[in-house]
Amino acid sequence: MYCKKQDIVMIAEIKHKVKSTQEDELTGNFFGNMRYLPYSRGLKKIFDAYAQSPKDEMFKRILLGLDAEEFSFRFWERSQLGLGEIDAFMEVDGAAIGIEVKLYSGLSTEDQLRQEVKMLQEFHADGSRLLLFVAPKDSVQEAYDSNYKYAREHGVHLGYLSWEDILQGLDEVITVTPFEQLIISDLKDLLVEKGFDVFRGFDVHVEVEEGKYYDFGGKYS
């Protein structure tokens, strides 16, 4: 096993030695490491649990039906028709999934996702096509609402996934070796370092009896 430059930068950020705001680095670090796990035990667990498309039920239906172990993954796939490039493009179980990644900013242009819809038509002429917009939770909904209808009309199903939910979804990933466990642990630490560890409420169940007083450690002024 060897350590890539990309991995060194990621570890340096986890250890508070550097601070990166580069979307391409996050794309490479996260999806580059997730390529080492079979789709069925890795990305599928996150996608199935947290990717959403409230206004296009076919997106989720197609996604749930993908269950292969092997998949191909290409970064920054460039259109031969001059449409630009997409951050990530994967093919799994006969379907294509394009992925547009944002870290802290929104879309660079209003028609960015629409250009990527056209790219998916170019890259994957036959079969199901999904476009997944990955961004912070406060950025995904507006972009989705503005583009889902266009995507559907052009044979692509648009969905979204927040980094906050990806961090949560890493707990769903099934690891079978210490190496895979280390990958997931490092990715969790990276996303926490990026600020995506959000409070999700208390998960506490306590049986109480009527008429009795209980002290849960709170302080009152």
Coordinates of N, CA, C and O in Angstrom, one line a residue, residues 23-186:
E23 N -12.6 23.0 -3.8 CA -13.6 22.0 -4.1 C -13.0 20.7 -4.7 O -13.4 19.6 -4.4
D24 N -12.0 21.0 -5.6 CA -11.4 19.8 -6.3 C -10.7 18.9 -5.3 O -10.7 17.7 -5.5
E25 N -10.0 19.5 -4.3 CA -9.4 18.6 -3.3 C -10.4 17.8 -2.6 O -10.1 16.6 -2.3
L26 N -11.5 18.4 -2.2 CA -12.5 17.6 -1.4 C -13.1 16.6 -2.3 O -13.3 15.4 -1.9
T27 N -13.3 16.9 -3.6 CA -13.9 15.9 -4.5 C -12.9 14.7 -4.6 O -13.3 13.5 -4.5
G28 N -11.6 15.0 -4.9 CA -10.6 13.9 -5.0 C -10.5 13.1 -3.7 O -10.4 11.9 -3.7
N29 N -10.4 13.8 -2.6 CA -10.2 13.1 -1.3 C -11.4 12.2 -1.0 O -11.2 11.1 -0.6
F30 N -12.6 12.8 -1.1 CA -13.7 11.9 -0.7 C -14.0 10.8 -1.6 O -14.0 9.6 -1.3
F31 N -14.3 11.2 -2.9 CA -14.7 10.1 -3.8 C -13.5 9.3 -4.2 O -13.6 8.1 -4.6
G32 N -12.3 9.8 -4.2 CA -11.1 9.0 -4.5 C -10.9 7.9 -3.5 O -10.5 6.8 -3.9
N33 N -11.2 8.2 -2.3 CA -11.1 7.1 -1.2 C -12.2 6.2 -1.3 O -12.1 5.0 -1.0
M34 N -13.4 6.7 -1.6 CA -14.6 5.8 -1.6 C -14.5 4.8 -2.8 O -15.2 3.8 -2.8
R35 N -13.7 5.1 -3.8 CA -13.5 4.1 -4.9 C -12.9 2.8 -4.4 O -13.1 1.8 -5.1
Y36 N -12.3 2.8 -3.3 CA -11.6 1.6 -2.8 C -12.6 0.6 -2.2 O -12.2 -0.5 -1.9
L37 N -13.8 1.0 -2.0 CA -14.8 0.1 -1.4 C -15.8 -0.3 -2.5 O -16.1 0.5 -3.4
P38 N -16.3 -1.5 -2.5 CA -17.3 -1.9 -3.5 C -18.5 -1.0 -3.4 O -18.9 -0.5 -2.3
Y39 N -19.2 -0.7 -4.5 CA -20.3 0.2 -4.5 C -21.4 -0.2 -3.5 O -22.0 0.6 -2.8
S40 N -21.7 -1.5 -3.5 CA -22.8 -2.1 -2.7 C -22.6 -1.9 -1.2 O -23.5 -1.8 -0.4
R41 N -21.3 -1.8 -0.8 CA -21.0 -1.6 0.7 C -20.6 -0.2 1.0 O -20.6 0.2 2.2
G42 N -20.3 0.6 0.0 CA -19.8 2.0 0.2 C -20.8 3.1 -0.2 O -21.7 3.4 0.5
L43 N -20.6 3.6 -1.4 CA -21.4 4.8 -1.8 C -22.9 4.5 -1.9 O -23.7 5.3 -1.6
K44 N -23.2 3.2 -2.2 CA -24.7 2.9 -2.2 C -25.3 3.1 -0.9 O -26.5 3.6 -0.8
K45 N -24.6 2.8 0.2 CA -25.2 3.0 1.5 C -25.5 4.4 1.8 O -26.6 4.8 2.4
I46 N -24.6 5.3 1.4 CA -24.8 6.8 1.6 C -25.9 7.3 0.7 O -26.8 8.0 1.1
F47 N -25.8 6.9 -0.6 CA -26.8 7.4 -1.6 C -28.2 7.0 -1.3 O -29.1 7.8 -1.3
D48 N -28.3 5.7 -1.0 CA -29.7 5.2 -0.7 C -30.3 5.8 0.5 O -31.5 6.1 0.6
A49 N -29.5 6.1 1.5 CA -30.1 6.6 2.8 C -30.3 8.1 2.8 O -31.3 8.6 3.4
Y50 N -29.5 8.8 2.0 CA -29.6 10.3 2.1 C -29.8 11.1 0.8 O -30.2 12.3 0.9
A51 N -29.5 10.5 -0.3 CA -29.8 11.3 -1.6 C -31.3 11.5 -1.7 O -32.1 10.6 -1.5
Q52 N -31.7 12.7 -2.2 CA -33.1 13.0 -2.2 C -33.5 13.6 -3.6 O -32.6 14.3 -4.2
S53 N -34.7 13.4 -4.0 CA -35.3 14.1 -5.1 C -36.8 14.1 -4.9 O -37.5 13.4 -5.5
P54 N -37.3 15.1 -4.1 CA -38.7 15.1 -3.7 C -39.7 15.2 -4.8 O -40.8 14.7 -4.7
K55 N -39.2 15.8 -5.9 CA -40.2 16.1 -7.0 C -40.0 15.1 -8.2 O -40.6 15.3 -9.3
D56 N -39.1 14.1 -8.0 CA -38.9 13.2 -9.1 C -38.7 11.8 -8.5 O -37.6 11.4 -8.2
E57 N -39.8 11.0 -8.3 CA -39.7 9.8 -7.6 C -38.8 8.7 -8.4 O -38.3 7.8 -7.7
M58 N -38.7 8.9 -9.7 CA -37.8 7.9 -10.4 C -36.4 8.0 -10.0 O -35.7 7.0 -10.1
F59 N -35.9 9.1 -9.6 CA -34.5 9.3 -9.1 C -34.2 8.2 -8.0 O -33.3 7.5 -8.1
K60 N -35.1 8.2 -7.0 CA -34.8 7.3 -5.9 C -35.1 5.9 -6.3 O -34.4 5.0 -5.9
R61 N -36.1 5.7 -7.1 CA -36.4 4.3 -7.6 C -35.2 3.7 -8.3 O -34.8 2.5 -8.1
I62 N -34.6 4.5 -9.2 CA -33.5 4.0 -10.0 C -32.3 3.8 -9.1 O -31.6 2.7 -9.1
L63 N -32.0 4.7 -8.2 CA -30.9 4.6 -7.3 C -31.0 3.4 -6.4 O -30.0 2.6 -6.2
L64 N -32.2 3.1 -5.8 CA -32.3 1.9 -5.0 C -32.1 0.6 -5.7 O -31.8 -0.4 -5.1
G65 N -32.3 0.7 -7.0 CA -32.2 -0.6 -7.8 C -30.8 -0.9 -8.2 O -30.5 -2.0 -8.7
L66 N -29.8 0.0 -8.0 CA -28.4 -0.2 -8.3 C -27.8 -1.0 -7.2 O -27.7 -0.5 -6.1
D67 N -27.2 -2.2 -7.5 CA -26.7 -3.0 -6.4 C -25.5 -3.8 -6.8 O -25.2 -4.9 -6.3
A68 N -24.7 -3.2 -7.7 CA -23.4 -3.9 -8.2 C -22.3 -3.6 -7.2 O -22.3 -2.7 -6.4
E69 N -21.3 -4.5 -7.2 CA -20.1 -4.2 -6.4 C -19.1 -3.4 -7.2 O -18.5 -2.4 -6.7
E70 N -18.9 -3.7 -8.5 CA -18.0 -2.9 -9.3 C -18.6 -1.7 -10.0 O -19.8 -1.7 -10.3
F71 N -17.8 -0.7 -10.1 CA -18.3 0.5 -10.8 C -17.0 1.3 -11.3 O -15.9 1.1 -10.8
S72 N -17.3 2.0 -12.4 CA -16.2 2.9 -12.9 C -16.4 4.3 -12.4 O -17.5 4.7 -12.2
F73 N -15.3 5.0 -12.3 CA -15.3 6.3 -11.7 C -14.3 7.2 -12.4 O -13.1 6.8 -12.5
R74 N -14.7 8.3 -13.0 CA -13.8 9.2 -13.6 C -14.0 10.6 -13.1 O -15.1 11.1 -12.9
F75 N -12.9 11.3 -12.9 CA -12.9 12.7 -12.3 C -12.8 13.7 -13.5 O -12.1 13.5 -14.4
W76 N -13.5 14.8 -13.3 CA -13.4 15.9 -14.2 C -13.5 15.5 -15.7 O -12.7 15.9 -16.5
E77 N -14.5 14.7 -15.9 CA -14.8 14.3 -17.3 C -15.2 15.5 -18.2 O -16.1 16.2 -17.9
R78 N -14.5 15.7 -19.3 CA -14.7 16.8 -20.1 C -15.5 16.5 -21.4 O -15.3 15.5 -22.0
S79 N -16.4 17.4 -21.7 CA -17.3 17.2 -22.8 C -16.5 17.4 -24.1 O -15.7 18.4 -24.2
Q80 N -16.8 16.6 -25.1 CA -16.2 16.8 -26.4 C -17.0 17.7 -27.3 O -16.6 18.1 -28.4
L81 N -18.1 18.2 -26.7 CA -19.0 19.1 -27.4 C -18.8 20.6 -26.9 O -19.6 21.4 -27.3
G82 N -17.8 20.8 -26.1 CA -17.6 22.1 -25.6 C -18.5 22.5 -24.5 O -18.7 23.7 -24.2
L83 N -19.1 21.6 -23.7 CA -20.0 21.9 -22.7 C -19.4 22.1 -21.3 O -20.0 22.5 -20.4
G84 N -18.1 21.9 -21.3 CA -17.4 22.0 -20.0 C -17.0 20.7 -19.4 O -16.8 19.7 -20.2
E85 N -16.9 20.5 -18.1 CA -16.6 19.3 -17.4 C -17.4 19.1 -16.2 O -18.0 20.1 -15.6
I86 N -17.6 17.9 -15.8 CA -18.3 17.5 -14.6 C -17.4 17.0 -13.6 O -16.4 16.3 -13.9
D87 N -17.6 17.3 -12.3 CA -16.6 16.9 -11.3 C -16.4 15.4 -11.2 O -15.2 15.0 -11.0
A88 N -17.4 14.6 -11.3 CA -17.2 13.2 -11.2 C -18.3 12.5 -12.1 O -19.4 13.0 -12.2
F89 N -17.9 11.4 -12.7 CA -18.8 10.6 -13.5 C -18.6 9.2 -13.3 O -17.5 8.6 -13.4
M90 N -19.7 8.5 -12.9 CA -19.6 7.1 -12.6 C -20.6 6.2 -13.3 O -21.7 6.7 -13.6
E91 N -20.3 5.0 -13.6 CA -21.2 4.1 -14.2 C -21.3 2.9 -13.3 O -20.3 2.3 -13.0
V92 N -22.5 2.5 -13.0 CA -22.7 1.3 -12.1 C -24.0 0.6 -12.5 O -25.0 1.3 -12.7
D93 N -23.9 -0.7 -12.7 CA -25.1 -1.5 -12.9 C -25.9 -1.0 -14.1 O -27.2 -1.0 -14.1
G94 N -25.2 -0.5 -15.2 CA -25.9 0.0 -16.4 C -26.4 1.4 -16.3 O -27.0 1.9 -17.3
A95 N -26.3 2.1 -15.2 CA -26.7 3.5 -15.1 C -25.5 4.4 -15.0 O -24.4 4.0 -14.6
A96 N -25.7 5.7 -15.3 CA -24.7 6.7 -15.1 C -25.1 7.7 -14.1 O -26.3 8.1 -14.0
I97 N -24.1 8.1 -13.2 CA -24.4 9.1 -12.2 C -23.3 10.2 -12.4 O -22.1 9.9 -12.2
G98 N -23.8 11.3 -12.7 CA -22.9 12.5 -12.7 C -23.0 13.2 -11.4 O -24.0 13.3 -10.8
I99 N -21.9 13.7 -10.9 CA -21.8 14.3 -9.6 C -21.2 15.7 -9.7 O -20.1 15.9 -10.2
E100 N -21.9 16.7 -9.3 CA -21.4 18.1 -9.2 C -21.2 18.5 -7.7 O -22.1 18.3 -6.9
V101 N -20.0 18.9 -7.4 CA -19.6 19.1 -6.0 C -19.4 20.6 -5.7 O -18.7 21.3 -6.5
K102 N -20.0 21.1 -4.6 CA -19.7 22.4 -4.1 C -19.3 22.3 -2.7 O -19.8 21.4 -1.9
L103 N -18.3 23.1 -2.3 CA -17.9 23.1 -0.9 C -18.6 24.2 -0.1 O -19.5 23.8 0.7
Y104 N -18.3 25.4 -0.3 CA -18.9 26.5 0.5 C -19.7 27.4 -0.4 O -20.6 28.2 0.1
S105 N -19.4 27.5 -1.7 CA -20.1 28.4 -2.6 C -21.2 27.7 -3.3 O -21.4 26.5 -3.3
G106 N -22.0 28.5 -4.0 CA -23.1 27.9 -4.8 C -22.7 27.6 -6.2 O -21.5 27.6 -6.5
L107 N -23.6 27.4 -7.1 CA -23.3 27.1 -8.5 C -22.6 28.3 -9.1 O -22.9 29.5 -8.9
S108 N -21.6 28.0 -10.0 CA -20.9 29.1 -10.7 C -21.7 29.9 -11.7 O -21.5 31.1 -11.8
T109 N -22.7 29.2 -12.3 CA -23.6 29.9 -13.2 C -25.0 29.3 -13.1 O -25.1 28.2 -12.5
E110 N -26.0 30.1 -13.5 CA -27.3 29.6 -13.3 C -27.7 28.4 -14.1 O -28.5 27.6 -13.7
D111 N -27.0 28.2 -15.2 CA -27.2 27.0 -16.0 C -26.2 25.9 -15.9 O -26.1 25.0 -16.7
Q112 N -25.4 25.9 -14.8 CA -24.4 24.9 -14.7 C -24.9 23.5 -14.7 O -24.4 22.6 -15.4
L113 N -26.0 23.2 -13.9 CA -26.5 21.9 -13.8 C -27.2 21.5 -15.1 O -27.2 20.4 -15.5
R114 N -27.7 22.5 -15.8 CA -28.3 22.2 -17.1 C -27.3 21.8 -18.2 O -27.5 20.9 -19.0
Q115 N -26.1 22.4 -18.1 CA -25.0 22.0 -19.0 C -24.6 20.5 -18.6 O -24.3 19.8 -19.5
E116 N -24.6 20.2 -17.4 CA -24.2 18.8 -17.0 C -25.3 17.8 -17.3 O -25.0 16.7 -17.6
V117 N -26.6 18.2 -17.4 CA -27.6 17.4 -17.9 C -27.3 17.0 -19.4 O -27.3 15.8 -19.8
K118 N -26.8 18.0 -20.2 CA -26.5 17.7 -21.6 C -25.2 16.8 -21.6 O -25.1 16.0 -22.5
M119 N -24.3 17.0 -20.7 CA -23.1 16.2 -20.7 C -23.5 14.7 -20.4 O -22.9 13.8 -21.0
L120 N -24.4 14.5 -19.5 CA -24.8 13.1 -19.2 C -25.4 12.5 -20.5 O -25.2 11.3 -20.7
Q121 N -26.2 13.3 -21.2 CA -26.7 12.7 -22.5 C -25.6 12.4 -23.5 O -25.7 11.4 -24.2
E122 N -24.5 13.1 -23.4 CA -23.4 12.9 -24.3 C -22.6 11.7 -23.8 O -22.2 10.8 -24.6
F123 N -22.3 11.6 -22.5 CA -21.5 10.5 -22.0 C -22.2 9.2 -21.9 O -21.5 8.1 -22.0
H124 N -23.5 9.2 -21.8 CA -24.3 7.9 -21.5 C -25.5 8.0 -22.4 O -26.6 8.4 -21.9
A125 N -25.4 7.6 -23.6 CA -26.5 7.7 -24.6 C -27.7 6.8 -24.2 O -28.9 7.2 -24.4
D126 N -27.4 5.6 -23.7 CA -28.5 4.6 -23.4 C -28.5 4.3 -21.9 O -27.4 4.3 -21.3
G127 N -29.7 4.1 -21.4 CA -29.8 3.7 -20.0 C -30.1 4.8 -19.1 O -30.3 6.0 -19.5
S128 N -30.2 4.5 -17.8 CA -30.7 5.6 -16.8 C -29.5 6.5 -16.6 O -28.4 6.2 -16.5
R129 N -29.9 7.8 -16.4 CA -29.0 8.9 -16.1 C -29.4 9.7 -14.9 O -30.5 10.2 -14.8
L130 N -28.5 9.7 -13.9 CA -28.8 10.5 -12.7 C -27.8 11.6 -12.5 O -26.6 11.4 -12.8
L131 N -28.2 12.7 -12.1 CA -27.3 13.8 -11.7 C -27.5 14.2 -10.3 O -28.6 14.5 -9.8
L132 N -26.4 14.1 -9.5 CA -26.4 14.3 -8.1 C -25.6 15.6 -7.7 O -24.4 15.7 -8.0
F133 N -26.3 16.5 -7.1 CA -25.7 17.8 -6.7 C -25.3 17.6 -5.2 O -26.2 17.4 -4.4
V134 N -24.0 17.8 -4.9 CA -23.5 17.6 -3.6 C -23.0 19.0 -3.1 O -22.1 19.6 -3.7
A135 N -23.6 19.4 -2.0 CA -23.2 20.8 -1.4 C -23.6 20.8 0.0 O -24.3 19.9 0.5
P136 N -23.3 21.9 0.7 CA -23.8 22.1 2.1 C -25.3 22.1 2.1 O -26.0 22.5 1.1
K137 N -25.9 21.8 3.2 CA -27.3 21.6 3.4 C -28.1 22.9 3.0 O -29.2 22.8 2.4
D138 N -27.5 24.1 3.3 CA -28.2 25.3 3.0 C -28.1 25.7 1.5 O -28.7 26.8 1.2
S139 N -27.4 24.9 0.7 CA -27.3 25.3 -0.7 C -28.0 24.4 -1.7 O -28.1 24.7 -2.9
V140 N -28.4 23.2 -1.2 CA -28.9 22.2 -2.2 C -30.3 22.4 -2.7 O -30.6 22.2 -3.9
Q141 N -31.2 22.9 -1.8 CA -32.6 22.9 -2.2 C -32.9 23.9 -3.3 O -33.6 23.6 -4.2
E142 N -32.3 25.1 -3.2 CA -32.6 26.1 -4.3 C -32.1 25.7 -5.6 O -32.8 25.8 -6.6
A143 N -30.9 25.1 -5.7 CA -30.4 24.6 -7.0 C -31.3 23.5 -7.5 O -31.6 23.4 -8.7
Y144 N -31.7 22.6 -6.6 CA -32.6 21.5 -7.1 C -33.9 22.0 -7.6 O -34.4 21.7 -8.7
D145 N -34.6 22.9 -6.9 CA -35.9 23.5 -7.3 C -35.8 24.2 -8.6 O -36.8 24.1 -9.4
S146 N -34.7 24.8 -8.9 CA -34.5 25.5 -10.2 C -34.2 24.6 -11.4 O -34.3 25.1 -12.5
N147 N -33.8 23.4 -11.1 CA -33.3 22.6 -12.3 C -33.9 21.2 -12.4 O -33.7 20.6 -13.5
Y148 N -34.7 20.7 -11.4 CA -35.2 19.3 -11.5 C -36.1 19.1 -12.8 O -36.0 18.1 -13.4
K149 N -36.9 20.1 -13.0 CA -37.9 20.0 -14.1 C -37.2 19.9 -15.5 O -37.5 19.1 -16.4
Y150 N -36.2 20.8 -15.7 CA -35.4 20.8 -16.9 C -34.7 19.4 -17.1 O -34.7 18.9 -18.2
A151 N -34.1 18.9 -16.0 CA -33.4 17.6 -16.1 C -34.3 16.5 -16.5 O -34.0 15.7 -17.4
R152 N -35.5 16.5 -15.9 CA -36.5 15.4 -16.2 C -36.9 15.5 -17.6 O -37.1 14.5 -18.3
E153 N -37.1 16.7 -18.1 CA -37.6 16.9 -19.5 C -36.5 16.4 -20.5 O -36.9 16.2 -21.7
H154 N -35.3 16.3 -20.1 CA -34.2 16.0 -20.9 C -33.6 14.6 -20.6 O -32.5 14.3 -20.9
G155 N -34.4 13.8 -19.9 CA -34.0 12.4 -19.7 C -33.0 12.1 -18.6 O -32.4 11.1 -18.6
V156 N -32.9 13.1 -17.7 CA -32.0 13.0 -16.6 C -32.8 13.2 -15.3 O -33.6 14.1 -15.2
H157 N -32.5 12.4 -14.3 CA -33.1 12.6 -13.0 C -32.2 13.2 -12.0 O -31.1 12.7 -11.7
L158 N -32.6 14.4 -11.5 CA -31.7 15.2 -10.7 C -32.1 14.9 -9.2 O -33.2 14.9 -8.8
G159 N -31.0 14.8 -8.4 CA -31.2 14.7 -7.0 C -30.1 15.5 -6.2 O -29.2 16.0 -6.9
Y160 N -30.2 15.5 -4.9 CA -29.2 16.2 -4.1 C -28.8 15.5 -2.9 O -29.5 14.6 -2.4
L161 N -27.6 15.9 -2.4 CA -27.1 15.2 -1.2 C -26.2 16.2 -0.5 O -25.4 16.8 -1.1
S162 N -26.5 16.4 0.8 CA -25.7 17.4 1.5 C -24.4 16.8 2.2 O -24.4 15.6 2.5
W163 N -23.4 17.6 2.4 CA -22.2 17.1 3.0 C -22.5 16.7 4.5 O -21.9 15.7 5.0
E164 N -23.4 17.4 5.1 CA -23.8 17.0 6.4 C -24.4 15.6 6.5 O -24.1 14.8 7.4
D165 N -25.2 15.3 5.5 CA -25.8 14.0 5.5 C -24.8 12.9 5.0 O -24.8 11.8 5.5
I166 N -23.8 13.3 4.2 CA -22.7 12.4 3.8 C -22.0 12.0 5.1 O -21.6 10.8 5.3
L167 N -21.6 12.9 5.9 CA -20.9 12.6 7.1 C -21.7 11.6 8.0 O -21.2 10.7 8.5
Q168 N -23.0 11.9 8.1 CA -23.9 10.9 8.8 C -23.9 9.6 8.1 O -23.9 8.5 8.8
G169 N -24.0 9.6 6.8 CA -24.1 8.4 6.0 C -22.9 7.5 6.1 O -23.0 6.3 5.8
L170 N -21.7 8.0 6.4 CA -20.5 7.2 6.5 C -20.7 6.2 7.6 O -20.0 5.1 7.6
D171 N -21.6 6.4 8.6 CA -21.9 5.4 9.6 C -22.6 4.2 9.0 O -22.7 3.1 9.6
E172 N -23.2 4.4 7.8 CA -24.0 3.3 7.2 C -23.1 2.3 6.3 O -23.5 1.2 6.0
V173 N -21.9 2.8 6.0 CA -20.9 2.1 5.2 C -20.5 0.8 5.9 O -20.2 0.8 7.1
I174 N -20.5 -0.3 5.2 CA -20.0 -1.6 5.7 C -18.6 -1.8 5.4 O -18.2 -1.9 4.2
T175 N -17.7 -1.9 6.4 CA -16.3 -2.2 6.2 C -16.0 -3.6 6.7 O -16.6 -4.1 7.7
V176 N -15.1 -4.3 6.0 CA -14.7 -5.6 6.4 C -13.3 -5.8 6.7 O -12.8 -6.9 7.1
T177 N -12.5 -4.8 6.5 CA -11.0 -4.9 6.8 C -10.6 -3.7 7.6 O -11.2 -2.6 7.5
P178 N -9.5 -3.7 8.3 CA -9.0 -2.6 9.0 C -8.7 -1.4 8.1 O -8.8 -0.3 8.4
F179 N -8.2 -1.7 6.9 CA -7.9 -0.7 5.9 C -9.1 0.1 5.5 O -9.1 1.3 5.5
E180 N -10.2 -0.6 5.3 CA -11.5 0.1 5.0 C -12.0 0.9 6.1 O -12.5 2.0 6.0
Q181 N -11.8 0.4 7.3 CA -12.2 1.1 8.5 C -11.4 2.4 8.7 O -12.0 3.5 9.0
L182 N -10.2 2.3 8.3 CA -9.3 3.5 8.4 C -9.7 4.6 7.3 O -9.7 5.8 7.6
I183 N -10.1 4.1 6.2 CA -10.6 5.0 5.1 C -11.8 5.8 5.6 O -11.8 7.1 5.5
I184 N -12.8 5.1 6.2 CA -14.0 5.8 6.6 C -13.7 6.7 7.8 O -14.2 7.8 7.9
S185 N -12.8 6.2 8.7 CA -12.5 7.1 9.9 C -11.8 8.4 9.4 O -12.2 9.5 9.9
D186 N -10.9 8.3 8.4 CA -10.3 9.5 7.9 C -11.3 10.4 7.2 O -11.2 11.7 7.4

